[in-house]
PDB file of C-alpha atoms in Angstrom:
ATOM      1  CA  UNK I   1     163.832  85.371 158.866  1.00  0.00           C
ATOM      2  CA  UNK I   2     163.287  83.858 155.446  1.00  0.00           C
ATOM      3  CA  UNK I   3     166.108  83.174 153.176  1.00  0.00           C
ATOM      4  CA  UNK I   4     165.213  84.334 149.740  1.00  0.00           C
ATOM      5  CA  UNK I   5     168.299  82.884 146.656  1.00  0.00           C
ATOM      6  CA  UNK I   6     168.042  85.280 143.727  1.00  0.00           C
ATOM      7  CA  UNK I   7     169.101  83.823 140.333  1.00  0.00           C
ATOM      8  CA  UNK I   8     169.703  86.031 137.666  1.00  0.00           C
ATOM      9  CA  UNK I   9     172.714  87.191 134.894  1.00  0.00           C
ATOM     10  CA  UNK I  10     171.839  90.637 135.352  1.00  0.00           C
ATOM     11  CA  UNK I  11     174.361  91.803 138.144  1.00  0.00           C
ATOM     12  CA  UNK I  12     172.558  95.236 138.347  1.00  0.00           C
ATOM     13  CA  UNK I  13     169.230  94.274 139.108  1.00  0.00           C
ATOM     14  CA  UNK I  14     171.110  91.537 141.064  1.00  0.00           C
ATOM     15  CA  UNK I  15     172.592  94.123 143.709  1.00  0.00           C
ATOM     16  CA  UNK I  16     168.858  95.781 143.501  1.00  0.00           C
ATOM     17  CA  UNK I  17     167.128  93.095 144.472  1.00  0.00           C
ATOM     18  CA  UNK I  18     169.452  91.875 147.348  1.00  0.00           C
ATOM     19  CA  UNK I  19     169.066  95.496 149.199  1.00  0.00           C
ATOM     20  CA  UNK I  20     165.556  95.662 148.527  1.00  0.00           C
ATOM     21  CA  UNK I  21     164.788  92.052 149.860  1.00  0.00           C
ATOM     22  CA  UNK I  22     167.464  92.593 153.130  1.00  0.00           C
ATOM     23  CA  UNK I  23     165.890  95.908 153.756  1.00  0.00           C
ATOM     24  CA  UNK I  24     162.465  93.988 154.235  1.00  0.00           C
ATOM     25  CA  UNK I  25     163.824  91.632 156.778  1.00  0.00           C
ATOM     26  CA  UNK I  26     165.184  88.797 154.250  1.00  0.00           C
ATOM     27  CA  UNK I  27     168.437  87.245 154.531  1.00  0.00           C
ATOM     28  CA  UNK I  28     169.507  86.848 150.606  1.00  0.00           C
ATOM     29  CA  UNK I  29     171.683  85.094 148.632  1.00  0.00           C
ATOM     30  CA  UNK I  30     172.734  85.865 145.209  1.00  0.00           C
ATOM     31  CA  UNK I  31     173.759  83.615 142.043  1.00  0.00           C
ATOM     32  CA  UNK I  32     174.450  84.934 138.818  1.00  0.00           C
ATOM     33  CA  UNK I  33     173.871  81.869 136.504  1.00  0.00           C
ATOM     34  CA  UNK I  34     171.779  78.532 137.219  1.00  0.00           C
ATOM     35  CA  UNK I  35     174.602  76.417 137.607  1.00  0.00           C
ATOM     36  CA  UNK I  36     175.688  78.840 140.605  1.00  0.00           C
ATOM     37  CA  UNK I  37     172.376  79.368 142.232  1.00  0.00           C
ATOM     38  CA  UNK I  38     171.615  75.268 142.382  1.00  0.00           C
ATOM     39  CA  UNK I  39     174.791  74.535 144.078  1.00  0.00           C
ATOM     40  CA  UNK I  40     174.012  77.213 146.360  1.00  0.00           C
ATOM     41  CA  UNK I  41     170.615  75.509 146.997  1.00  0.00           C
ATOM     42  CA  UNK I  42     172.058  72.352 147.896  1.00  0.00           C
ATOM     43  CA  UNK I  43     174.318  73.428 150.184  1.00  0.00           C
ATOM     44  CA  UNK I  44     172.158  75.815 152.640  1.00  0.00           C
ATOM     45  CA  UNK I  45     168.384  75.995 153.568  1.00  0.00           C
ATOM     46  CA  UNK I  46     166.587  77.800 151.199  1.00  0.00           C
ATOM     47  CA  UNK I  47     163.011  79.315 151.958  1.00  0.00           C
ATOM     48  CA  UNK I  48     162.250  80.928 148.515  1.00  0.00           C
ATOM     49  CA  UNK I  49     163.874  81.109 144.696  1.00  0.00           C
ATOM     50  CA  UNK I  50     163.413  84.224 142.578  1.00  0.00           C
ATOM     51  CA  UNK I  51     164.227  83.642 139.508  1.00  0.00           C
ATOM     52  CA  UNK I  52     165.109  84.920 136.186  1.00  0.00           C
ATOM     53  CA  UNK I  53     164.048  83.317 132.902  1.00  0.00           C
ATOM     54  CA  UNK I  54     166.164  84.158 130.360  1.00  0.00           C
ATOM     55  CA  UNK I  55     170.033  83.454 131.255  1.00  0.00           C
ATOM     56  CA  UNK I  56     173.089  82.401 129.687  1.00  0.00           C
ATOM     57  CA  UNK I  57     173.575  78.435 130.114  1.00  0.00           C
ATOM     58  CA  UNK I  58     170.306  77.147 131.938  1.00  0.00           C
ATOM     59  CA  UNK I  59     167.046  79.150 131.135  1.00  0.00           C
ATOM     60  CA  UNK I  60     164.603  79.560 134.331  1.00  0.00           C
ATOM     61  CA  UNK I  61     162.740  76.676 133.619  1.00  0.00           C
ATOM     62  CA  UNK I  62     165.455  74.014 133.417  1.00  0.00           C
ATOM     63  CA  UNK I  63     166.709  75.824 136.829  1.00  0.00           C
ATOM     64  CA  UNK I  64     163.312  75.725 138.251  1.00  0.00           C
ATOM     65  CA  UNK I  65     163.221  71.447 137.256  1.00  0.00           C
ATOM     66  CA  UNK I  66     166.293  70.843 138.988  1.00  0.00           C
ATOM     67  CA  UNK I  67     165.581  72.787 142.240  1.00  0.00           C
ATOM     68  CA  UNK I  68     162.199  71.363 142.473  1.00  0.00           C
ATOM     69  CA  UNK I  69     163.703  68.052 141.850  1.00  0.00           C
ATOM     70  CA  UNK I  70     165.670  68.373 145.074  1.00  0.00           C
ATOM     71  CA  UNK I  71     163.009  70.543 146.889  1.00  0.00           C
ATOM     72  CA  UNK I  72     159.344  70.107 145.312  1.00  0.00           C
ATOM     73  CA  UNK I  73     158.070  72.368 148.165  1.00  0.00           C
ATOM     74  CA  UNK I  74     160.499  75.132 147.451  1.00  0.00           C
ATOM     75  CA  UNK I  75     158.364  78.173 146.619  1.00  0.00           C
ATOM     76  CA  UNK I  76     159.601  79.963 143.091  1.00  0.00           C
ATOM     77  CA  UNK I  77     158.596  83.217 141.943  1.00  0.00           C
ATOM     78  CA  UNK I  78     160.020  83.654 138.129  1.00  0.00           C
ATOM     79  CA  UNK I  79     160.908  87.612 137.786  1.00  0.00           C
ATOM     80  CA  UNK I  80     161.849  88.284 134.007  1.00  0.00           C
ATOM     81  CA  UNK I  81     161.872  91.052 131.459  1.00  0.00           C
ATOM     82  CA  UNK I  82     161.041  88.340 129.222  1.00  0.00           C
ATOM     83  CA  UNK I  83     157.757  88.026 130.490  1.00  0.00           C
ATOM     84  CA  UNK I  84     156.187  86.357 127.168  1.00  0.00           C
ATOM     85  CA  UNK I  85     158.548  84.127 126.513  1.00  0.00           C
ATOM     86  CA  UNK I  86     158.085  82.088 129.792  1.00  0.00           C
ATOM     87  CA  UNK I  87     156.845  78.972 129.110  1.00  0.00           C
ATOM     88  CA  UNK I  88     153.321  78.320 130.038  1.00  0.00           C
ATOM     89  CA  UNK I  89     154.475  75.125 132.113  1.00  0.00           C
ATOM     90  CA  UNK I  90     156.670  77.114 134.002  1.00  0.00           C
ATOM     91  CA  UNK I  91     153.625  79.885 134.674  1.00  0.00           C
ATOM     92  CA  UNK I  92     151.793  77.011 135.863  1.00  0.00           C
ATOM     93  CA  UNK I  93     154.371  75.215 138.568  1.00  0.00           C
ATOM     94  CA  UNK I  94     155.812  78.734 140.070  1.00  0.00           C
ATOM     95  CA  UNK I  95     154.242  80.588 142.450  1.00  0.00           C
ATOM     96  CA  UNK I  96     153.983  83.522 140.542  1.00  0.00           C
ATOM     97  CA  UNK I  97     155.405  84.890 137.286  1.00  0.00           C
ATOM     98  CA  UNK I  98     155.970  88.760 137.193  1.00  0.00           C
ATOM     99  CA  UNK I  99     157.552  91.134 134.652  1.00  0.00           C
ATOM    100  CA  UNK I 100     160.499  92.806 135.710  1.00  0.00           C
ATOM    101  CA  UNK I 101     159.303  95.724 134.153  1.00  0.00           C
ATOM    102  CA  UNK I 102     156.613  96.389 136.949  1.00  0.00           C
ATOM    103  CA  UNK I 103     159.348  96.750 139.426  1.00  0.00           C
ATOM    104  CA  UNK I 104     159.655  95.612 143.098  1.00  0.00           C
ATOM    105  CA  UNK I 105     156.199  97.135 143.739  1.00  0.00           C
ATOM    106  CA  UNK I 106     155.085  93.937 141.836  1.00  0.00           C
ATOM    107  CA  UNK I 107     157.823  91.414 142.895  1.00  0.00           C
ATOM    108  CA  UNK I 108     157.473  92.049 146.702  1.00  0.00           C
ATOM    109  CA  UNK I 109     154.041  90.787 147.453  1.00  0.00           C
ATOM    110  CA  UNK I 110     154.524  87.812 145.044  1.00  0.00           C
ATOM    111  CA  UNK I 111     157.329  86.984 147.825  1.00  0.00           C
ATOM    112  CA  UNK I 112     155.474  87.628 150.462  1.00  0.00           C
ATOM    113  CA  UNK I 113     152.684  85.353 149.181  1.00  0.00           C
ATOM    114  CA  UNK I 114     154.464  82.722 148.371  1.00  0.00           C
ATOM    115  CA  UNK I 115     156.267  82.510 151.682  1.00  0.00           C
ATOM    116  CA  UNK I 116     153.130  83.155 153.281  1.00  0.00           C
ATOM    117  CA  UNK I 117     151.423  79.840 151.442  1.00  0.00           C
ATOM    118  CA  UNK I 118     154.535  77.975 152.010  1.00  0.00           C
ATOM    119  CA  UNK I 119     154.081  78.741 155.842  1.00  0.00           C
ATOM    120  CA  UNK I 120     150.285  77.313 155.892  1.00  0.00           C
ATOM    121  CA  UNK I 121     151.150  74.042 153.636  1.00  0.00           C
ATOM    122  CA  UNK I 122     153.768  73.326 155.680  1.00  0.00           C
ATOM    123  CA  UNK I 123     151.911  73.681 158.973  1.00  0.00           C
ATOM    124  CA  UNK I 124     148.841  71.934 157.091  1.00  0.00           C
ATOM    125  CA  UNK I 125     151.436  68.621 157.059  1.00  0.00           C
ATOM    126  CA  UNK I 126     152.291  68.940 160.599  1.00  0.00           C
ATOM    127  CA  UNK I 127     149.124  69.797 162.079  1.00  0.00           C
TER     128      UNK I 127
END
């Protein structure tokens, strides 16, 4: 089962996302502010990051920098209401970028994929 860390300073869509993910079979963990969710990173095996752009402190994309300094392979899919203002280097490295304001309909299959790829580089290295 997949561990998926959620990053993102709105608490409401916070506690959304964490039943919605756990009710399709992935363990979740949640972090409120960058700071939080890149300790929590480094401290327990994470599969996947979704992650919000706009937040108080750290934006997504200096979040995204340090995680993928410590984990290049770690799969991120950026999830913002912001959806314009994402820069387009950040587009570029995630997985996938989607608006918040398409809903989980749109945020679940970016996961999926994303795991998914993650699952056939990393046998690609091993095989």
């Amino acid at each position: 089962m997949p561990t998926i860390l959620c990053i993102d300073n709105d608490v409401n869509f916070l506690e959304d996302e964490k039943t919605i993910l756990q009710a399709n079979g992935y363990r979740v963990v949640v972090a409120s502010d960058g700071v939080s969710g890149i300790k929590l990173a480094s401290k327990r095996p994470i599969d996947l990051v979704v992650l919000a752009f706009k937040m108080h402190g750290m934006d997504g994309a200096e979040v995204a920098e340090a995680l993928w300094e410590r984990q290049p392979d770690l799969p991120i899919v950026v999830c913002t209401g912001f959806f314009d203002a994402v820069p387009e280097a950040l587009r570029w490295f995630a997985d996938s970028c989607v608006d918040k304001c398409d809903g989980f309909d749109a945020l679940l299959p970016a996961i999926q994929q994303a795991i998914a790829h993650k699952i056939v580089s990393s046998q690609a290295v091993t095989a």
